[in-house]
CSV table of C-alpha atoms in Angstrom, one decimal:
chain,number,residue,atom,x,y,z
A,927,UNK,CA,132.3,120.1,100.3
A,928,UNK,CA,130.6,122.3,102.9
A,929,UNK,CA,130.0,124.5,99.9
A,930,UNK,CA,127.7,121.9,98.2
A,931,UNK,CA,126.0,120.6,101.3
A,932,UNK,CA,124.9,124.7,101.7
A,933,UNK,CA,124.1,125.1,97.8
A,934,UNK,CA,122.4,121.6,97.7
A,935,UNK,CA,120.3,122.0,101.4
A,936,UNK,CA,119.6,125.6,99.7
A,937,UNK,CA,118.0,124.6,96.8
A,938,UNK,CA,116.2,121.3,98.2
A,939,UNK,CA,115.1,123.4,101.0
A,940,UNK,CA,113.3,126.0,98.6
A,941,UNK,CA,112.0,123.2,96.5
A,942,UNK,CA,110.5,122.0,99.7
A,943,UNK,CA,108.9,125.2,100.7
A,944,UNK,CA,107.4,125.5,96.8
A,945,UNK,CA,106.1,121.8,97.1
A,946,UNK,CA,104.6,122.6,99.8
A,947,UNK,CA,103.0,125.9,98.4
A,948,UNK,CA,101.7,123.7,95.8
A,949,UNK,CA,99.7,121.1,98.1
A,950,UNK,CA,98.5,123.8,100.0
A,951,UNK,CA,97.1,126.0,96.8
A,952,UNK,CA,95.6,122.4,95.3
A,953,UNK,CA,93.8,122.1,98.7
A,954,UNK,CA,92.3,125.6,98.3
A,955,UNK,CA,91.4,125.1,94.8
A,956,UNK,CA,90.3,121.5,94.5
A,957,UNK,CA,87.2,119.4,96.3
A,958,UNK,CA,88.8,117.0,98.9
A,959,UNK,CA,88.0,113.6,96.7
A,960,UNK,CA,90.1,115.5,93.9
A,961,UNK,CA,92.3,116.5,96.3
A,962,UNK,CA,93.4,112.9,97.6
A,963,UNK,CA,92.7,111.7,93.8
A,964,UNK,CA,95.7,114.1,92.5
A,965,UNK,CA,98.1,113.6,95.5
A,966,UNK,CA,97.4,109.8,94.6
A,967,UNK,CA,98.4,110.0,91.3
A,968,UNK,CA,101.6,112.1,92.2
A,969,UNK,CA,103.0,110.2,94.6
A,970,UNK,CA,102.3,106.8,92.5
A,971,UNK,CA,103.7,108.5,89.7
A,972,UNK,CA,107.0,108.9,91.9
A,973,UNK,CA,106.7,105.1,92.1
A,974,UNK,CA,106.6,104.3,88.8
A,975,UNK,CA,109.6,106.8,87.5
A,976,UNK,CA,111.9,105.4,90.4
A,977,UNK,CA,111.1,102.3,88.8
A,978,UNK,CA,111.4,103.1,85.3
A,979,UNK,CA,115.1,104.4,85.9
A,980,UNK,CA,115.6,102.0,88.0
A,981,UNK,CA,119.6,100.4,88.3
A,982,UNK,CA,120.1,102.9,85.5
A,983,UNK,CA,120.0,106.4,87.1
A,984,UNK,CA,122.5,104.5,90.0
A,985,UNK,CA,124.5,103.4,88.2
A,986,UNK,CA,124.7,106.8,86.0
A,987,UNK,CA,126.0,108.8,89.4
A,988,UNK,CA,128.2,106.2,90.6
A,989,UNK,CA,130.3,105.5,87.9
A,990,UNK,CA,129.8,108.4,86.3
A,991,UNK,CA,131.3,110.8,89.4
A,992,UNK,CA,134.5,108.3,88.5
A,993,UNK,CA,134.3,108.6,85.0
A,994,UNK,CA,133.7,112.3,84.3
A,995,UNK,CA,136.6,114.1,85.1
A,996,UNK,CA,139.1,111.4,83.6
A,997,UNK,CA,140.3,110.3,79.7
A,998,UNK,CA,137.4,108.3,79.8
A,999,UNK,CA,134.4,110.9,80.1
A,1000,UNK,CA,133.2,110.1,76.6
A,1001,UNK,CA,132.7,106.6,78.4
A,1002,UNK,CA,129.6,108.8,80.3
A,1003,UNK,CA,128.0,109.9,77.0
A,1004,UNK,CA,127.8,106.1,75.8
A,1005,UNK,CA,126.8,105.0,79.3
A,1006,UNK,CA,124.2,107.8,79.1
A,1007,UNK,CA,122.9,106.6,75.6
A,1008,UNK,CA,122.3,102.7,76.7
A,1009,UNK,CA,120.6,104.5,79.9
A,1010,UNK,CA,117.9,106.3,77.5
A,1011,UNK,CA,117.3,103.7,75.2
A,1012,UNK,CA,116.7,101.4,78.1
A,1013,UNK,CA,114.4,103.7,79.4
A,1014,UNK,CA,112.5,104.2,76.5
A,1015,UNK,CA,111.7,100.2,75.7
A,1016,UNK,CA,110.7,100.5,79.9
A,1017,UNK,CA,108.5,103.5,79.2
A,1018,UNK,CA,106.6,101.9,76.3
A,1019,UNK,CA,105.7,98.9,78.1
A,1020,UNK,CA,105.0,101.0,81.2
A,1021,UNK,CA,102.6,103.2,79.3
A,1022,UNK,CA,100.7,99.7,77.6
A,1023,UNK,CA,100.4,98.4,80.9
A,1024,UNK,CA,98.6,101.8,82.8
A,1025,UNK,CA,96.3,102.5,80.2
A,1026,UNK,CA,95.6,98.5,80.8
A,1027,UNK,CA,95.0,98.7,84.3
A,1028,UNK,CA,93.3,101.9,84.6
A,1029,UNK,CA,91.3,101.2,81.5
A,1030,UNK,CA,89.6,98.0,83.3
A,1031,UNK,CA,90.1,99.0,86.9
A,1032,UNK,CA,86.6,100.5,88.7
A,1033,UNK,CA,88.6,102.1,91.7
A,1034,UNK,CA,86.9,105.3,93.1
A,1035,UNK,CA,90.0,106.8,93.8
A,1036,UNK,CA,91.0,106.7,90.0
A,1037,UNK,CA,89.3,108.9,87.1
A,1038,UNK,CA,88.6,107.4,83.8
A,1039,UNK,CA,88.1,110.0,81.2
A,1040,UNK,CA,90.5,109.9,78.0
A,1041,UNK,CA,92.0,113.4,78.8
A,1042,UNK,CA,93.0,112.3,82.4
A,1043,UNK,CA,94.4,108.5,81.9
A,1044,UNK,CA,96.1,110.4,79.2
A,1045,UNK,CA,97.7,112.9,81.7
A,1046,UNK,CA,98.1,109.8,84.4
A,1047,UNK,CA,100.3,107.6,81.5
A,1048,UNK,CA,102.5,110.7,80.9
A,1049,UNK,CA,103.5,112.1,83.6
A,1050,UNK,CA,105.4,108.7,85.3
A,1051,UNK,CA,107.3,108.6,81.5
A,1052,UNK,CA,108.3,112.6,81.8
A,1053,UNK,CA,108.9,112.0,85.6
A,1054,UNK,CA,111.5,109.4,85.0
A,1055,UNK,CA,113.3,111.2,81.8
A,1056,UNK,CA,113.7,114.5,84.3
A,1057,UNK,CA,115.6,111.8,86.8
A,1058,UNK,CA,117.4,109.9,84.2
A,1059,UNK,CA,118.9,113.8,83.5
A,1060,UNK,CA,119.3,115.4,86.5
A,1061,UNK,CA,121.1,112.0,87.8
A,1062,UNK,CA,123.8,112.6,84.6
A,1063,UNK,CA,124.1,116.3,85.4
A,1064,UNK,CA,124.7,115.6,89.4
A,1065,UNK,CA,127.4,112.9,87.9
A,1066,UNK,CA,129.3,115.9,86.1
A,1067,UNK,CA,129.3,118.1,89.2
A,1068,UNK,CA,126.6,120.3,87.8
A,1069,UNK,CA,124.7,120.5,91.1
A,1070,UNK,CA,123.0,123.8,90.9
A,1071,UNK,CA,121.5,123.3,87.4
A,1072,UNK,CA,120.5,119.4,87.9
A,1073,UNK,CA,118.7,120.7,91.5
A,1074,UNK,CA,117.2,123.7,90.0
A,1075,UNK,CA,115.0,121.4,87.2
A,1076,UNK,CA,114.6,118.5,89.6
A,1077,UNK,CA,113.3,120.8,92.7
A,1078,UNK,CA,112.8,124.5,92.7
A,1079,UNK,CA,111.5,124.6,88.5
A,1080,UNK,CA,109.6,121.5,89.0
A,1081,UNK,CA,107.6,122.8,91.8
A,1082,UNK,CA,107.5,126.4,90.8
A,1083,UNK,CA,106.2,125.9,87.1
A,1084,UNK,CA,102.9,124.0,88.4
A,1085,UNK,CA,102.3,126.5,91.1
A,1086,UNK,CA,102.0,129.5,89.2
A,1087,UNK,CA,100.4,127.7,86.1
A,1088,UNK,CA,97.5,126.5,89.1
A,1089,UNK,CA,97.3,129.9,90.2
A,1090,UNK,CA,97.0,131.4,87.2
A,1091,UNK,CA,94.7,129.1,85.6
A,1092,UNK,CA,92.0,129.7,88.5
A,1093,UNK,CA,91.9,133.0,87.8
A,1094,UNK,CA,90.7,132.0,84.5
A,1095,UNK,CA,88.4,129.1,85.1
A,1096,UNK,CA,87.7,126.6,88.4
A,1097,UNK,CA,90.7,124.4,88.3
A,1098,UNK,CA,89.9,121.0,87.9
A,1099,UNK,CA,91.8,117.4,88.6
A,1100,UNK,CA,92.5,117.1,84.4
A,1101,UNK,CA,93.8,120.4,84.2
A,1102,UNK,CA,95.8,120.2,87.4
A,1103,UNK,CA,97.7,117.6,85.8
A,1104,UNK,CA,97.9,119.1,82.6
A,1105,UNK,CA,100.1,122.1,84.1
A,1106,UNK,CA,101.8,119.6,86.1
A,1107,UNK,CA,103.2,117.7,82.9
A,1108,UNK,CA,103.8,121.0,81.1
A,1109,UNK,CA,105.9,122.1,84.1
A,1110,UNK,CA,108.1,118.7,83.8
A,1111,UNK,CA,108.5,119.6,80.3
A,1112,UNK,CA,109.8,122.9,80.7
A,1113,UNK,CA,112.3,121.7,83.4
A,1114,UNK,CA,114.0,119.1,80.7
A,1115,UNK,CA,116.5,121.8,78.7
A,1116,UNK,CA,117.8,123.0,81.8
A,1117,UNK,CA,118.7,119.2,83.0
A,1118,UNK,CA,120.5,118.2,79.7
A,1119,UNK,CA,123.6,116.5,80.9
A,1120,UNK,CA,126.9,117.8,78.9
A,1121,UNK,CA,128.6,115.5,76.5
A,1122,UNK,CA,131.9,114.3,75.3
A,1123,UNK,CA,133.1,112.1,72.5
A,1124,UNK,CA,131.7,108.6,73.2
A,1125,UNK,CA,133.9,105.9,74.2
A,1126,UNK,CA,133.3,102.3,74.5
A,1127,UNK,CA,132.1,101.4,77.9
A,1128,UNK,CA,130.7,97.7,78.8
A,1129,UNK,CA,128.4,98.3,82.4
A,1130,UNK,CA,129.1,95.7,85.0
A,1131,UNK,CA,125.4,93.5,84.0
A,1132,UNK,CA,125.6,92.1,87.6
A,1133,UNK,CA,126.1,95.3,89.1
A,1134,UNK,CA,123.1,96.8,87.3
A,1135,UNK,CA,121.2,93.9,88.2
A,1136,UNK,CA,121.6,94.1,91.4
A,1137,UNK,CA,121.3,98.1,91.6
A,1138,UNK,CA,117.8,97.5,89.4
A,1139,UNK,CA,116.7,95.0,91.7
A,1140,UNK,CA,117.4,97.3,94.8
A,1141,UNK,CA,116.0,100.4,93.5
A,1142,UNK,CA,112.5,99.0,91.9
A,1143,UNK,CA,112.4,96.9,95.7
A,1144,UNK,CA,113.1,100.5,97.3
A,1145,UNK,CA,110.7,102.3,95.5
A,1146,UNK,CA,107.8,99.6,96.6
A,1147,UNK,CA,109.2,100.0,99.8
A,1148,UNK,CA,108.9,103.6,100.4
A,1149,UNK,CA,105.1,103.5,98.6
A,1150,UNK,CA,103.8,100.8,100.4
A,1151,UNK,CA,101.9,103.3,102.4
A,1152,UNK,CA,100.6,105.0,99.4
A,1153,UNK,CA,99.5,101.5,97.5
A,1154,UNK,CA,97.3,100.1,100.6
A,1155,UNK,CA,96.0,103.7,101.0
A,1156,UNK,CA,94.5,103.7,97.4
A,1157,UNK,CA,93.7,100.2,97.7
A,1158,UNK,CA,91.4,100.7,101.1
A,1159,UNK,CA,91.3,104.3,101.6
A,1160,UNK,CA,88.3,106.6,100.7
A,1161,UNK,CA,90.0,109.6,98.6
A,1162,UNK,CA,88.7,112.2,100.8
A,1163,UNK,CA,91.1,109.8,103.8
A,1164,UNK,CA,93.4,109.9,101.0
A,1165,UNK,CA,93.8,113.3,101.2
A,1166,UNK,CA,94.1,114.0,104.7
A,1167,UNK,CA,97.2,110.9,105.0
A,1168,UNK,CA,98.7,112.2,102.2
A,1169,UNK,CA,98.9,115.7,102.8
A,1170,UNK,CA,100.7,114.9,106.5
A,1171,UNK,CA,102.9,112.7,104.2
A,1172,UNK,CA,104.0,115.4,102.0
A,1173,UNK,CA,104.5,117.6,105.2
A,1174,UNK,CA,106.9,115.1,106.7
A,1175,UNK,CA,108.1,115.1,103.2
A,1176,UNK,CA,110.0,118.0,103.8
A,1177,UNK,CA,112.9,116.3,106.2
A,1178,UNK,CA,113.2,113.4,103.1
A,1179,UNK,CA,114.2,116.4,101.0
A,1180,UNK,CA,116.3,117.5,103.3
A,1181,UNK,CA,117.9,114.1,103.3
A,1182,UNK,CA,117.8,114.4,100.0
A,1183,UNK,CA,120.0,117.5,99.4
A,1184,UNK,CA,122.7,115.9,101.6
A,1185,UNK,CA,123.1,112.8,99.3
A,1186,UNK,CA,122.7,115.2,96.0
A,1187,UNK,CA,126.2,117.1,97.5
A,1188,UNK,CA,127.9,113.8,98.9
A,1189,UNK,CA,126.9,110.5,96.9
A,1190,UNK,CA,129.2,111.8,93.7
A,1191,UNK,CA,132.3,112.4,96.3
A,1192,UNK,CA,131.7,108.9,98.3
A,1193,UNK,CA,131.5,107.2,95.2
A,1194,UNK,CA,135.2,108.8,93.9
A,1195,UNK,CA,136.4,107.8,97.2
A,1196,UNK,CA,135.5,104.2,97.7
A,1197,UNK,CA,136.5,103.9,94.5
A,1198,UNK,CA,140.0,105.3,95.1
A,1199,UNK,CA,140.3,104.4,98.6
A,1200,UNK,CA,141.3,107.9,99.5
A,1201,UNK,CA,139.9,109.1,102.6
A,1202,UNK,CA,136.7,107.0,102.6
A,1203,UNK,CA,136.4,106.0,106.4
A,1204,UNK,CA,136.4,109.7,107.1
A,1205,UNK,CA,134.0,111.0,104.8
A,1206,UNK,CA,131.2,108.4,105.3
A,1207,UNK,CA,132.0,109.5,109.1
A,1208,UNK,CA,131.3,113.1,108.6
A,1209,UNK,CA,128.5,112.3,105.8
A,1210,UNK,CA,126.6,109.9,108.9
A,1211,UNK,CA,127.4,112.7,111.1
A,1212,UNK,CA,126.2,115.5,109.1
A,1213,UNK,CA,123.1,113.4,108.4
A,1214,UNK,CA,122.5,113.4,112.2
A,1215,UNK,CA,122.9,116.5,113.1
A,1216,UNK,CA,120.8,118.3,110.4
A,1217,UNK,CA,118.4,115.5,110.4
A,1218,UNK,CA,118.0,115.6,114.1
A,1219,UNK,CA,117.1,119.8,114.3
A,1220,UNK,CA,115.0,119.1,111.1
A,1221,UNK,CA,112.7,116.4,112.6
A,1222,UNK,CA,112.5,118.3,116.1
A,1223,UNK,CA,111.2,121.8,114.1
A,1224,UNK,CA,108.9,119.4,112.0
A,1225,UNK,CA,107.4,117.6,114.7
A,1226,UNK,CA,107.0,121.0,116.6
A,1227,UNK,CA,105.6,123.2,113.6
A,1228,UNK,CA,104.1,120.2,111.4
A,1229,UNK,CA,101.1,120.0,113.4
A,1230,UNK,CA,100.3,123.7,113.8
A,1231,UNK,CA,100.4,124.2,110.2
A,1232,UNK,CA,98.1,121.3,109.3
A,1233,UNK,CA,94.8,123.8,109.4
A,1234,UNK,CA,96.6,125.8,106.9
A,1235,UNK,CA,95.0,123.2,104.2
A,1236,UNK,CA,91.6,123.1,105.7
A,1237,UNK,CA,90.2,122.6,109.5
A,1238,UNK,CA,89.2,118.6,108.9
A,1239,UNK,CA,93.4,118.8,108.4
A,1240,UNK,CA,94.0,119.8,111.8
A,1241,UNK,CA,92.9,116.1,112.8
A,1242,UNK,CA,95.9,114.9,111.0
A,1243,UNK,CA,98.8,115.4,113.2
A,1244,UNK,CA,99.5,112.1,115.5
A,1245,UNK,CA,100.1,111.1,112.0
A,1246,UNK,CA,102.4,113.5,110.8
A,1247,UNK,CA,104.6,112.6,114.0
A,1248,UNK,CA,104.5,109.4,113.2
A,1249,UNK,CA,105.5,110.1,109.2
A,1250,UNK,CA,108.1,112.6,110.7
A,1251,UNK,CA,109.7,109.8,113.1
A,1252,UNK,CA,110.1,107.0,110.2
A,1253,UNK,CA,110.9,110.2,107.7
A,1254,UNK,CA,114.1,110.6,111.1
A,1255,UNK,CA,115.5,107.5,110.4
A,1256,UNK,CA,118.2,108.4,108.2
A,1257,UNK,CA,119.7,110.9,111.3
A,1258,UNK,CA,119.3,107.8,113.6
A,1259,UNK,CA,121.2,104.9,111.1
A,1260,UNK,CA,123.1,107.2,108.8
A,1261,UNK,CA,122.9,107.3,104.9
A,1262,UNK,CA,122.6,103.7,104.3
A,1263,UNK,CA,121.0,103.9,100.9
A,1264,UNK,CA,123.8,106.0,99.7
A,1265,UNK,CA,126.4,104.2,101.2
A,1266,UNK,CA,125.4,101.2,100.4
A,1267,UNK,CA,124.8,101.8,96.6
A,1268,UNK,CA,128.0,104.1,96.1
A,1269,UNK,CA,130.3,100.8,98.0
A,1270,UNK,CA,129.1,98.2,95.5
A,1271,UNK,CA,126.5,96.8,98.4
A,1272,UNK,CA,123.6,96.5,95.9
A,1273,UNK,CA,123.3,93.3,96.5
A,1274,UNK,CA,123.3,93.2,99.7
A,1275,UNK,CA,120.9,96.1,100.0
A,1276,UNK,CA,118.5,94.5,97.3
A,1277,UNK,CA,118.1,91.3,99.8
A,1278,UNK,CA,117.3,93.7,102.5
A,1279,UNK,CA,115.0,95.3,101.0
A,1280,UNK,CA,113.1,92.4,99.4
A,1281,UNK,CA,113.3,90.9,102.6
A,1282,UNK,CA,111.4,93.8,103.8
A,1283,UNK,CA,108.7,93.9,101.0
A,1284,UNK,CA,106.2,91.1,102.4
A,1285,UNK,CA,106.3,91.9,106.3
A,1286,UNK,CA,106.0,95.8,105.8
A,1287,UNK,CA,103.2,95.1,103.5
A,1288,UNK,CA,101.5,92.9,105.9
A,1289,UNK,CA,101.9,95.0,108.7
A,1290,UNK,CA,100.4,98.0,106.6
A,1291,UNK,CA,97.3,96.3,105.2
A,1292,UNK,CA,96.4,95.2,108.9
A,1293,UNK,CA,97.2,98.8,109.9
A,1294,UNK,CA,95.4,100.3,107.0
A,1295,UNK,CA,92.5,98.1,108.1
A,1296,UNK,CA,92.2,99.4,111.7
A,1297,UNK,CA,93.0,103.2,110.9
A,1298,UNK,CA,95.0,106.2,109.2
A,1299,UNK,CA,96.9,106.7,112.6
A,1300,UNK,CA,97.6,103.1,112.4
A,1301,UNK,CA,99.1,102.9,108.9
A,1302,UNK,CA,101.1,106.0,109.5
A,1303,UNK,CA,102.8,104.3,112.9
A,1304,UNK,CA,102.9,101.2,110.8
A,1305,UNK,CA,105.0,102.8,108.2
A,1306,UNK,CA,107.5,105.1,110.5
A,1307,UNK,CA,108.5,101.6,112.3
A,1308,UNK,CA,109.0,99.6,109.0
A,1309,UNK,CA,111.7,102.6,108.0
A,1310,UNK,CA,113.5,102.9,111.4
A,1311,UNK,CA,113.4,98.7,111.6
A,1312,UNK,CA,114.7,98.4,108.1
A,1313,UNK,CA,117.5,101.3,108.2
A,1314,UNK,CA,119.2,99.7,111.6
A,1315,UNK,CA,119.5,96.9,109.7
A,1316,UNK,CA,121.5,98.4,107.3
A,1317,UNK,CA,123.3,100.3,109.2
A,1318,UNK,CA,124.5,97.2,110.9
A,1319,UNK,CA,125.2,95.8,107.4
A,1320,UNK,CA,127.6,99.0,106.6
A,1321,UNK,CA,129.0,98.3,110.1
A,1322,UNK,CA,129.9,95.1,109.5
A,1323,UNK,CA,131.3,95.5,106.1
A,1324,UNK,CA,133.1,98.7,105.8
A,1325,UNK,CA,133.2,99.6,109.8
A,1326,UNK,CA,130.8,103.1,109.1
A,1327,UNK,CA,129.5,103.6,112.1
A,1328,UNK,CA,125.7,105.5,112.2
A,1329,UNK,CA,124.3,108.8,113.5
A,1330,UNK,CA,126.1,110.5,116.4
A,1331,UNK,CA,128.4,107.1,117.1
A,1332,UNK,CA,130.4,108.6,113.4
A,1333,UNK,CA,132.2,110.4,116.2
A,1334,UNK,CA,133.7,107.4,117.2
A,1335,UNK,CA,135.5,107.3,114.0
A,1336,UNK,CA,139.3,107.9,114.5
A,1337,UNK,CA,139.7,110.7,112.0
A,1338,UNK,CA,137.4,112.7,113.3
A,1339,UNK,CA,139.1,112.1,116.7
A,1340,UNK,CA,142.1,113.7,115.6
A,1341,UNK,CA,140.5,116.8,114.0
A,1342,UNK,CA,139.1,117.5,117.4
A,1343,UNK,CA,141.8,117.0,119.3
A,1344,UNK,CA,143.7,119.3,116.7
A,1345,UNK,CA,141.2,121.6,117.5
């Protein structure tokens, strides 16, 4: 296990770095209204994929980490198959319904030419087939190579293309998002899940229900920031929220890599009631600790590298605390989004979460309205407020206790005493 949590924070980690290479060469190379315009469309782009997979890509690494290495790992390829033609009847009706809305909607922060919507249509569908994938391939063990598209290729493939291309001609937004689809592209052989002989498998339709329900909710959630900023934001104060965002970014990754090594394992054991208490104790604890040094070299460092992307940047960082602070919640309250999904709590968690929906969005569209530093301490609260509520959820239910109280656990009791 330690082995994956170093190969997975590894690989996140130089994704991270690359993503952040990226933003920083698209703020050298585009205007700042193209700027926020692009970092618009990749971050709602994000939205719509999470959604498009939605319930499906869950459901995929849960009970595929408990299918996979059995007699029943043909029962993955069929699971697999209903998971991509889902997607695909999703995917058309997503792509009728952009090209409707950004075909009649006048927003400034939105371009309108055919080669553009185009690019802004495709990239959510290509998005969500990369995560459909990489979700299969983290479900067969096959960390490294479901990582390596999802993170490192995905970042590295645009970067150079950019680079490249502006030593050719000025880069603009339309061919910025041209080399970002192509990149996708390229990243899609390496993510091919494996496959067996199918066997009949029958998903739980409640179960996927509920984890569709919770993960479309959780993607609305996380974006509620983004969707009130394009709705009320100039691009240009686009730009300057969203590059802080993508900063503070960096500990979600981080996050990120943790779950990538530990979600298939939790799932195997809740599933066989084999040394779950302990695990989600170390994974809580190992969630604070990282998390906590992350966020206190972010907070530190964030702010000082801000004028890396331009000197009006510099004016940006009482929001990238803020960002970094909500980002923290996950080394304050624990994996709950993990652990909730991988114990069968997606019910639970999909109540929660649309619950959370209408106040957070309230909350933001009155911060939104006063200023950026408002909507960014708007946000961070709205993610620490809704992950102790989980976290006292997953108390209540399966006795995982969050952040640094894990210690509390009694396995981890007797290890150190052993010690």
């Amino acid at each position: 296990m330690p082995r994956l949590i170093l190969i997975a924070t590894t690989l996140r980690g130089a994704g991270a770095v690359l993503w952040l290479g990226y933003t920083w060469l698209l703020a050298q190379l585009l205007p700042a209204a193209q700027l926020g315009t692009m970092l618009t469309v990749l971050s709602l782009a994000g939205l719509l994929a999470g959604m498009l997979t939605a319930g499906w890509a869950q459901l995929i690494l849960r009970d595929g980490a408990r299918l996979w290495r059995t007699e029943r790992a043909g029962a993955l390829t069929t699971l697999i198959a209903r998971a991509f033609t889902s997607l695909a009847l999703r995917g058309f009706a997503c792509a009728l319904l952009i090209g409707v809305v950004l075909g009649t909607t006048q927003n400034p922060m939105l371009p309108h030419d055919a080669l553009t919507l185009c690019m802004m249509i495709a990239i959510p569908l290509l998005t969500a087939l990369l995560g459909m994938l990489t979700a299969a391939r983290r479900a067969q063990g096959a960390l490294v190579a479901a990582l390596t598209s999802q993170t490192v290729l995905r970042a590295s493939i645009p970067l150079a293309g950019c680079a490249v291309y502006a030593q050719i001609a000025p880069l603009t937004l339309t061919a910025a998002l041209w080399i970002y689809a192509a990149g996708i592209v390229l990243c899609l052989p390496l993510a091919w899940p494996l496959s067996a002989p199918p066997l009949p498998y029958r998903p739980n339709r409640a179960a996927l229900r509920a984890l569709t329900s919770a993960q479309v909710g959780w993607m609305v959630l996380s974006h509620l920031d983004v969707i009130v900023l394009s709705l009320l934001a100039t691009p240009t104060q686009a730009a300057l929220y969203l590059v802080a965002r993508r900063l503070a970014g960096l500990l979600a990754l981080l996050f990120e890599a943790l779950r990538s090594a530990l979600a298939p394992a939790v799932s195997r054991a809740y599933h066989a009631q084999a040394g779950f208490g302990g695990l989600a104790a170390r994974t809580n604890l190992g969630f604070f600790l990282i998390g906590s040094g992350g966020a206190t070299g972010l907070a530190m460092l964030g702010p000082l590298s801000l004028p890396l992307f331009g000197t009006d940047f510099s004016g940006a960082a009482g929001i990238l605390i803020w960002l970094t602070l909500g980002q923290a919640a996950p080394a304050l309250f624990g994996a709950t989004g993990m652990l909730m999904t991988m114990t069968d709590m997606e019910r639970h968690r999909a109540l929660l979460i649309w619950v959370a929906v209408p106040v957070t969005a309230s909350a933001q569209l009155y911060a939104a309205s006063q200023s950026l530093h408002a909507l960014a301490m708007a946000t961070a609260l709205g993610q620490l407020g809704f992950a102790a509520i989980c976290a006292v959820a997953l108390a209540h239910r399966h006795g995982i206790l969050p952040g640094v109280t894990a210690l509390l656990h009694p396995s981890l009791r007797f290890k150190a005493n052993d010690a």
